[in-house]
Amino acid sequence: MSIETRYAIHWREAETFDTEALRENFLVPGLLVPGALNVTYTHYDRLMLAGAVPLGEPLAFTEAHARLVGSEHHLARRELGLVNIGGPGRITADGTTFDLGFQDALYLGSGTADVTFASVDPANPAKFYINTAPAHARHPARHITKEAAKAVPLGSQETANKRTIFQYLHPDVLPTCQLVMGLTRLESGSVWNTMPAHTHDRRMEAYLYFELPENAFTVHLMGRPEATRHLVVRNEEAIVSPPWSIHCGAGTTSYAFIWSMAGDNQAFTDMDMIAMQDLR
């Protein structure tokens, strides 16, 4: 188990960073490690990123995760969203069991005390990508299948960004306090995500890129539109995107990624669009 904290960075400081400093502050590798529950706690809207890959024994939030947020247990004042990108998995939350298949999601409301993560078959383990965020009220737990998510097709083959957005934790699907979460899958031959680019100063965002072959990667663009930077991101690595930063990228092949947001609102379309000619 690992627990890491990422502190908020001003764009003036970020624009002085070399490659290693950019990676140290904005790239989150090593979340999905077999047999481990690894956590990165960020100071961007207090969003936490975690990965759980249970093998023979279930994994669980511990006293260390409660201390991380200064509460009696980790979800005492936080809500949780997760997506399974591995084999069949099983979540037990305060005695209720949820069986999750590939690309199924789960929402747990504030106040959930005991949470365990298990794989149905340790030889084909579940891979739970997890986010938690502060919550002011409790909403009911819900298992969201891929079919129950809101599917939004976007883009075209001509612009190499034909994709489908699956909105899981979204006001059109279920109520949450602030956490918004979904999955985007690019079609074969498409490589660009979130282009044209945008920012949303009211919310931060995080990405987890996955389904990238070993010899492939994405070039993730970040920074202010007039002063962009880039990060090379490989399979099952995450990105923390500050509210002042664009967040988009292109891969050497098609791929998928999970996006999540926390902040002042849950308006998915509340974006400040960037004209293509304004990117530098």
mmCIF file of C-alpha atoms in Angstrom:
data_model
loop_
_atom_site.group_PDB
_atom_site.id
_atom_site.type_symbol
_atom_site.label_atom_id
_atom_site.label_comp_id
_atom_site.label_asym_id
_atom_site.label_seq_id
_atom_site.Cartn_x
_atom_site.Cartn_y
_atom_site.Cartn_z
ATOM 1 C CA MET A 1 0.000 0.000 0.000
ATOM 2 C CA SER A 2 1.245 3.475 -0.846
ATOM 3 C CA ILE A 3 -0.188 6.884 0.082
ATOM 4 C CA GLU A 4 1.050 10.018 -1.648
ATOM 5 C CA THR A 5 0.007 13.677 -1.455
ATOM 6 C CA ARG A 6 0.097 16.091 -4.396
ATOM 7 C CA TYR A 7 -0.012 19.801 -3.581
ATOM 8 C CA ALA A 8 -1.620 22.450 -5.778
ATOM 9 C CA ILE A 9 0.727 24.233 -8.211
ATOM 10 C CA HIS A 10 0.282 27.734 -9.647
ATOM 11 C CA TRP A 11 0.687 28.047 -13.415
ATOM 12 C CA ARG A 12 3.573 30.529 -12.948
ATOM 13 C CA GLU A 13 5.544 27.835 -11.113
ATOM 14 C CA ALA A 14 4.491 25.064 -13.494
ATOM 15 C CA GLU A 15 5.831 27.022 -16.469
ATOM 16 C CA THR A 16 9.338 26.891 -14.959
ATOM 17 C CA PHE A 17 9.305 23.076 -14.638
ATOM 18 C CA ASP A 18 11.471 20.735 -16.664
ATOM 19 C CA THR A 19 10.198 17.334 -17.780
ATOM 20 C CA GLU A 20 10.959 15.574 -14.505
ATOM 21 C CA ALA A 21 9.262 18.269 -12.394
ATOM 22 C CA LEU A 22 6.175 18.165 -14.615
ATOM 23 C CA ARG A 23 5.982 14.395 -14.233
ATOM 24 C CA GLU A 24 6.574 14.551 -10.491
ATOM 25 C CA ASN A 25 3.700 16.991 -9.980
ATOM 26 C CA PHE A 26 1.092 16.022 -12.603
ATOM 27 C CA LEU A 27 1.670 12.379 -13.620
ATOM 28 C CA VAL A 28 0.404 9.623 -11.296
ATOM 29 C CA PRO A 29 1.930 6.227 -12.166
ATOM 30 C CA GLY A 30 1.634 3.011 -10.196
ATOM 31 C CA LEU A 31 -1.965 3.164 -9.029
ATOM 32 C CA LEU A 32 -2.994 -0.260 -10.372
ATOM 33 C CA VAL A 33 -0.499 -2.664 -8.809
ATOM 34 C CA PRO A 34 -1.450 -6.338 -8.245
ATOM 35 C CA GLY A 35 -2.237 -7.036 -4.605
ATOM 36 C CA ALA A 36 -2.205 -3.386 -3.545
ATOM 37 C CA LEU A 37 -4.473 -0.447 -2.757
ATOM 38 C CA ASN A 38 -2.501 2.662 -3.741
ATOM 39 C CA VAL A 39 -3.667 6.220 -3.128
ATOM 40 C CA THR A 40 -2.749 9.716 -4.329
ATOM 41 C CA TYR A 41 -4.455 12.501 -2.372
ATOM 42 C CA THR A 42 -4.506 15.828 -4.217
ATOM 43 C CA HIS A 43 -5.071 19.378 -3.022
ATOM 44 C CA TYR A 44 -7.016 20.104 -6.218
ATOM 45 C CA ASP A 45 -10.576 20.190 -4.852
ATOM 46 C CA ARG A 46 -9.327 17.458 -2.458
ATOM 47 C CA LEU A 47 -9.900 14.758 -5.080
ATOM 48 C CA MET A 48 -8.293 11.436 -4.233
ATOM 49 C CA LEU A 49 -7.146 8.979 -6.899
ATOM 50 C CA ALA A 50 -6.697 5.328 -5.980
ATOM 51 C CA GLY A 51 -6.263 1.927 -7.541
ATOM 52 C CA ALA A 52 -7.106 -1.470 -6.074
ATOM 53 C CA VAL A 53 -6.106 -4.777 -7.702
ATOM 54 C CA PRO A 54 -7.104 -7.499 -5.210
ATOM 55 C CA LEU A 55 -5.618 -10.979 -5.581
ATOM 56 C CA GLY A 56 -6.144 -13.754 -3.012
ATOM 57 C CA GLU A 57 -7.286 -11.490 -0.175
ATOM 58 C CA PRO A 58 -9.682 -8.529 -0.322
ATOM 59 C CA LEU A 59 -8.275 -5.020 0.010
ATOM 60 C CA ALA A 60 -9.822 -2.364 2.249
ATOM 61 C CA PHE A 61 -9.560 1.220 3.373
ATOM 62 C CA THR A 62 -7.613 1.351 6.630
ATOM 63 C CA GLU A 63 -6.979 3.698 9.516
ATOM 64 C CA ALA A 64 -4.255 5.328 7.419
ATOM 65 C CA HIS A 65 -6.825 6.337 4.814
ATOM 66 C CA ALA A 66 -9.040 7.759 7.569
ATOM 67 C CA ARG A 67 -6.127 9.797 8.971
ATOM 68 C CA LEU A 68 -5.424 11.100 5.475
ATOM 69 C CA VAL A 69 -8.731 13.000 5.542
ATOM 70 C CA GLY A 70 -8.930 13.550 9.316
ATOM 71 C CA SER A 71 -12.088 11.480 9.826
ATOM 72 C CA GLU A 72 -13.147 8.367 11.716
ATOM 73 C CA HIS A 73 -13.177 6.473 8.413
ATOM 74 C CA HIS A 74 -12.267 7.461 4.885
ATOM 75 C CA LEU A 75 -15.803 8.004 3.588
ATOM 76 C CA ALA A 76 -17.195 9.646 6.729
ATOM 77 C CA ARG A 77 -17.441 12.939 4.834
ATOM 78 C CA ARG A 78 -16.555 11.825 1.317
ATOM 79 C CA GLU A 79 -18.273 10.119 -1.614
ATOM 80 C CA LEU A 80 -16.703 7.460 -3.832
ATOM 81 C CA GLY A 81 -16.871 6.579 -7.503
ATOM 82 C CA LEU A 82 -15.016 3.729 -9.201
ATOM 83 C CA VAL A 83 -14.820 1.925 -12.529
ATOM 84 C CA ASN A 84 -13.657 -1.670 -12.970
ATOM 85 C CA ILE A 85 -11.306 -2.094 -15.947
ATOM 86 C CA GLY A 86 -10.240 -5.654 -15.120
ATOM 87 C CA GLY A 87 -11.826 -9.033 -14.433
ATOM 88 C CA PRO A 88 -15.026 -9.584 -12.451
ATOM 89 C CA GLY A 89 -14.896 -7.832 -9.097
ATOM 90 C CA ARG A 90 -16.846 -7.635 -5.864
ATOM 91 C CA ILE A 91 -17.272 -4.641 -3.580
ATOM 92 C CA THR A 92 -18.744 -4.995 -0.105
ATOM 93 C CA ALA A 93 -19.961 -1.743 1.460
ATOM 94 C CA ASP A 94 -21.417 -1.868 4.977
ATOM 95 C CA GLY A 95 -22.576 -5.427 4.375
ATOM 96 C CA THR A 96 -24.055 -4.895 0.894
ATOM 97 C CA THR A 97 -22.315 -6.696 -1.971
ATOM 98 C CA PHE A 98 -21.968 -5.347 -5.516
ATOM 99 C CA ASP A 99 -20.663 -7.566 -8.339
ATOM 100 C CA LEU A 100 -18.988 -5.504 -11.058
ATOM 101 C CA GLY A 101 -18.062 -6.648 -14.539
ATOM 102 C CA PHE A 102 -15.692 -4.995 -16.970
ATOM 103 C CA GLN A 103 -16.436 -1.279 -17.401
ATOM 104 C CA ASP A 104 -19.072 -1.300 -14.637
ATOM 105 C CA ALA A 105 -19.060 1.586 -12.157
ATOM 106 C CA LEU A 106 -20.085 1.984 -8.515
ATOM 107 C CA TYR A 107 -21.098 4.995 -6.448
ATOM 108 C CA LEU A 108 -20.949 4.985 -2.633
ATOM 109 C CA GLY A 109 -22.345 7.869 -0.623
ATOM 110 C CA SER A 110 -20.874 9.763 2.291
ATOM 111 C CA GLY A 111 -20.983 7.902 5.590
ATOM 112 C CA THR A 112 -20.153 4.451 4.219
ATOM 113 C CA ALA A 113 -17.947 2.961 6.915
ATOM 114 C CA ASP A 114 -16.588 -0.415 5.764
ATOM 115 C CA VAL A 115 -15.525 -0.981 2.151
ATOM 116 C CA THR A 116 -13.649 -3.996 0.798
ATOM 117 C CA PHE A 117 -12.460 -4.716 -2.745
ATOM 118 C CA ALA A 118 -12.195 -8.293 -4.024
ATOM 119 C CA SER A 119 -11.642 -10.217 -7.251
ATOM 120 C CA VAL A 120 -13.977 -13.062 -8.184
ATOM 121 C CA ASP A 121 -11.026 -14.887 -9.789
ATOM 122 C CA PRO A 122 -7.538 -13.898 -8.538
ATOM 123 C CA ALA A 123 -6.082 -15.278 -11.773
ATOM 124 C CA ASN A 124 -8.105 -12.627 -13.651
ATOM 125 C CA PRO A 125 -8.154 -9.835 -11.070
ATOM 126 C CA ALA A 126 -10.445 -6.846 -11.021
ATOM 127 C CA LYS A 127 -8.837 -3.456 -11.516
ATOM 128 C CA PHE A 128 -10.731 -0.806 -9.611
ATOM 129 C CA TYR A 129 -9.871 2.800 -10.465
ATOM 130 C CA ILE A 130 -11.267 4.848 -7.576
ATOM 131 C CA ASN A 131 -11.948 8.522 -6.865
ATOM 132 C CA THR A 132 -13.221 10.061 -3.641
ATOM 133 C CA ALA A 133 -14.146 13.693 -2.962
ATOM 134 C CA PRO A 134 -15.636 15.713 -0.076
ATOM 135 C CA ALA A 135 -19.416 15.385 0.257
ATOM 136 C CA HIS A 136 -21.911 17.500 2.193
ATOM 137 C CA ALA A 137 -24.825 15.027 2.018
ATOM 138 C CA ARG A 138 -25.398 11.299 1.635
ATOM 139 C CA HIS A 139 -26.790 9.834 -1.580
ATOM 140 C CA PRO A 140 -27.699 6.159 -2.072
ATOM 141 C CA ALA A 141 -25.200 3.636 -3.351
ATOM 142 C CA ARG A 142 -25.662 2.519 -6.936
ATOM 143 C CA HIS A 143 -24.129 0.034 -9.343
ATOM 144 C CA ILE A 144 -23.997 1.521 -12.863
ATOM 145 C CA THR A 145 -23.440 -0.862 -15.766
ATOM 146 C CA LYS A 146 -22.028 0.296 -19.090
ATOM 147 C CA GLU A 147 -25.525 -0.063 -20.532
ATOM 148 C CA ALA A 148 -26.993 2.189 -17.808
ATOM 149 C CA ALA A 149 -24.437 4.950 -18.423
ATOM 150 C CA LYS A 150 -25.404 7.841 -20.692
ATOM 151 C CA ALA A 151 -23.602 7.291 -24.025
ATOM 152 C CA VAL A 152 -22.666 10.416 -25.988
ATOM 153 C CA PRO A 153 -21.024 9.894 -29.429
ATOM 154 C CA LEU A 154 -18.665 12.666 -30.532
ATOM 155 C CA GLY A 155 -16.080 13.465 -33.188
ATOM 156 C CA SER A 156 -15.386 11.972 -36.602
ATOM 157 C CA GLN A 157 -12.862 9.815 -38.413
ATOM 158 C CA GLU A 158 -11.875 12.831 -40.532
ATOM 159 C CA THR A 159 -10.577 14.641 -37.427
ATOM 160 C CA ALA A 160 -9.187 11.416 -35.862
ATOM 161 C CA ASN A 161 -11.325 11.846 -32.739
ATOM 162 C CA LYS A 162 -14.375 9.617 -33.206
ATOM 163 C CA ARG A 163 -15.270 8.480 -29.715
ATOM 164 C CA THR A 164 -18.051 7.651 -27.284
ATOM 165 C CA ILE A 165 -18.307 9.252 -23.858
ATOM 166 C CA PHE A 166 -19.975 7.082 -21.213
ATOM 167 C CA GLN A 167 -21.250 9.268 -18.371
ATOM 168 C CA TYR A 168 -21.533 7.190 -15.173
ATOM 169 C CA LEU A 169 -21.547 9.620 -12.253
ATOM 170 C CA HIS A 170 -23.496 12.421 -13.892
ATOM 171 C CA PRO A 171 -26.651 14.383 -12.966
ATOM 172 C CA ASP A 172 -28.530 12.702 -15.839
ATOM 173 C CA VAL A 173 -27.753 9.267 -14.365
ATOM 174 C CA LEU A 174 -27.707 9.603 -10.563
ATOM 175 C CA PRO A 175 -27.282 12.248 -7.841
ATOM 176 C CA THR A 176 -23.895 12.941 -6.249
ATOM 177 C CA CYS A 177 -22.612 15.853 -4.198
ATOM 178 C CA GLN A 178 -19.837 16.984 -6.555
ATOM 179 C CA LEU A 179 -18.060 13.978 -8.049
ATOM 180 C CA VAL A 180 -18.557 13.542 -11.809
ATOM 181 C CA MET A 181 -17.027 10.522 -13.528
ATOM 182 C CA GLY A 182 -17.108 8.760 -16.861
ATOM 183 C CA LEU A 183 -15.190 6.853 -19.504
ATOM 184 C CA THR A 184 -14.243 7.781 -23.057
ATOM 185 C CA ARG A 185 -13.408 5.152 -25.668
ATOM 186 C CA LEU A 186 -11.852 6.104 -29.004
ATOM 187 C CA GLU A 187 -12.706 4.119 -32.105
ATOM 188 C CA SER A 188 -10.058 2.358 -34.159
ATOM 189 C CA GLY A 189 -8.081 4.901 -36.177
ATOM 190 C CA SER A 190 -8.930 7.802 -33.862
ATOM 191 C CA VAL A 191 -6.257 9.114 -31.523
ATOM 192 C CA TRP A 192 -7.217 12.634 -30.338
ATOM 193 C CA ASN A 193 -9.173 13.253 -27.161
ATOM 194 C CA THR A 194 -10.773 16.516 -26.010
ATOM 195 C CA MET A 195 -9.814 18.501 -29.085
ATOM 196 C CA PRO A 196 -10.671 21.351 -29.577
ATOM 197 C CA ALA A 197 -9.318 21.942 -26.098
ATOM 198 C CA HIS A 198 -10.985 23.678 -23.184
ATOM 199 C CA THR A 199 -10.493 24.655 -19.562
ATOM 200 C CA HIS A 200 -12.989 24.889 -16.700
ATOM 201 C CA ASP A 201 -11.758 27.109 -13.898
ATOM 202 C CA ARG A 202 -14.639 25.956 -11.684
ATOM 203 C CA ARG A 203 -13.473 22.320 -11.599
ATOM 204 C CA MET A 204 -10.312 20.254 -11.629
ATOM 205 C CA GLU A 205 -10.080 17.037 -13.644
ATOM 206 C CA ALA A 206 -8.164 13.778 -13.569
ATOM 207 C CA TYR A 207 -7.568 11.227 -16.334
ATOM 208 C CA LEU A 208 -6.578 7.564 -16.195
ATOM 209 C CA TYR A 209 -5.383 6.316 -19.600
ATOM 210 C CA PHE A 210 -5.740 2.584 -20.249
ATOM 211 C CA GLU A 211 -5.855 -0.074 -23.004
ATOM 212 C CA LEU A 212 -2.546 1.172 -24.359
ATOM 213 C CA PRO A 213 -0.193 -1.580 -25.619
ATOM 214 C CA GLU A 214 3.231 -1.809 -23.989
ATOM 215 C CA ASN A 215 4.941 -0.045 -26.896
ATOM 216 C CA ALA A 216 2.333 2.739 -27.173
ATOM 217 C CA PHE A 217 1.673 5.981 -25.312
ATOM 218 C CA THR A 218 -0.345 9.167 -25.363
ATOM 219 C CA VAL A 219 1.093 12.663 -25.551
ATOM 220 C CA HIS A 220 -1.020 14.533 -23.004
ATOM 221 C CA LEU A 221 -1.155 18.300 -23.475
ATOM 222 C CA MET A 222 -1.476 20.484 -20.385
ATOM 223 C CA GLY A 223 -0.844 24.042 -19.252
ATOM 224 C CA ARG A 224 -2.342 27.391 -20.149
ATOM 225 C CA PRO A 225 -3.507 27.549 -23.789
ATOM 226 C CA GLU A 226 -0.848 30.141 -24.589
ATOM 227 C CA ALA A 227 1.955 28.169 -22.888
ATOM 228 C CA THR A 228 1.291 24.451 -23.318
ATOM 229 C CA ARG A 229 3.444 21.641 -21.977
ATOM 230 C CA HIS A 230 3.256 17.908 -22.616
ATOM 231 C CA LEU A 231 3.638 14.607 -20.792
ATOM 232 C CA VAL A 232 4.236 11.160 -22.262
ATOM 233 C CA VAL A 233 1.690 8.892 -20.563
ATOM 234 C CA ARG A 234 1.685 5.104 -20.734
ATOM 235 C CA ASN A 235 -0.852 2.417 -19.935
ATOM 236 C CA GLU A 236 -2.777 2.788 -16.649
ATOM 237 C CA GLU A 237 -1.068 6.037 -15.697
ATOM 238 C CA ALA A 238 -3.123 8.971 -14.458
ATOM 239 C CA ILE A 239 -2.938 12.731 -14.927
ATOM 240 C CA VAL A 240 -3.948 15.451 -12.466
ATOM 241 C CA SER A 241 -5.232 18.495 -14.347
ATOM 242 C CA PRO A 242 -5.473 21.827 -12.452
ATOM 243 C CA PRO A 243 -8.431 24.120 -13.227
ATOM 244 C CA TRP A 244 -6.153 26.518 -15.145
ATOM 245 C CA SER A 245 -4.903 23.797 -17.497
ATOM 246 C CA ILE A 246 -6.114 22.371 -20.765
ATOM 247 C CA HIS A 247 -6.335 18.559 -20.798
ATOM 248 C CA CYS A 248 -6.224 16.759 -24.110
ATOM 249 C CA GLY A 249 -3.941 14.448 -25.996
ATOM 250 C CA ALA A 250 -3.132 12.172 -28.896
ATOM 251 C CA GLY A 251 -2.039 8.553 -28.824
ATOM 252 C CA THR A 252 0.148 6.413 -31.007
ATOM 253 C CA THR A 253 -2.936 4.163 -31.242
ATOM 254 C CA SER A 254 -6.542 4.245 -30.089
ATOM 255 C CA TYR A 255 -7.147 3.895 -26.335
ATOM 256 C CA ALA A 256 -9.629 4.624 -23.562
ATOM 257 C CA PHE A 257 -9.516 6.829 -20.498
ATOM 258 C CA ILE A 258 -11.524 7.484 -17.349
ATOM 259 C CA TRP A 259 -12.156 11.122 -16.489
ATOM 260 C CA SER A 260 -13.353 12.575 -13.209
ATOM 261 C CA MET A 261 -14.067 16.072 -11.958
ATOM 262 C CA ALA A 262 -14.689 17.824 -8.651
ATOM 263 C CA GLY A 263 -15.357 21.471 -7.875
ATOM 264 C CA ASP A 264 -18.038 24.127 -7.876
ATOM 265 C CA ASN A 265 -20.579 22.561 -10.238
ATOM 266 C CA GLN A 266 -21.511 19.396 -12.108
ATOM 267 C CA ALA A 267 -22.306 21.078 -15.429
ATOM 268 C CA PHE A 268 -20.489 18.893 -17.946
ATOM 269 C CA THR A 269 -20.887 21.565 -20.639
ATOM 270 C CA ASP A 270 -19.498 24.385 -18.450
ATOM 271 C CA MET A 271 -16.297 24.769 -20.462
ATOM 272 C CA ASP A 272 -14.213 27.673 -21.683
ATOM 273 C CA MET A 273 -13.466 26.580 -25.249
ATOM 274 C CA ILE A 274 -10.068 27.389 -26.758
ATOM 275 C CA ALA A 275 -9.856 28.351 -30.420
ATOM 276 C CA MET A 276 -7.449 26.103 -32.332
ATOM 277 C CA GLN A 277 -5.393 29.085 -33.491
ATOM 278 C CA ASP A 278 -4.898 30.220 -29.860
ATOM 279 C CA LEU A 279 -2.978 27.114 -28.756
ATOM 280 C CA ARG A 280 0.761 27.555 -28.472
#
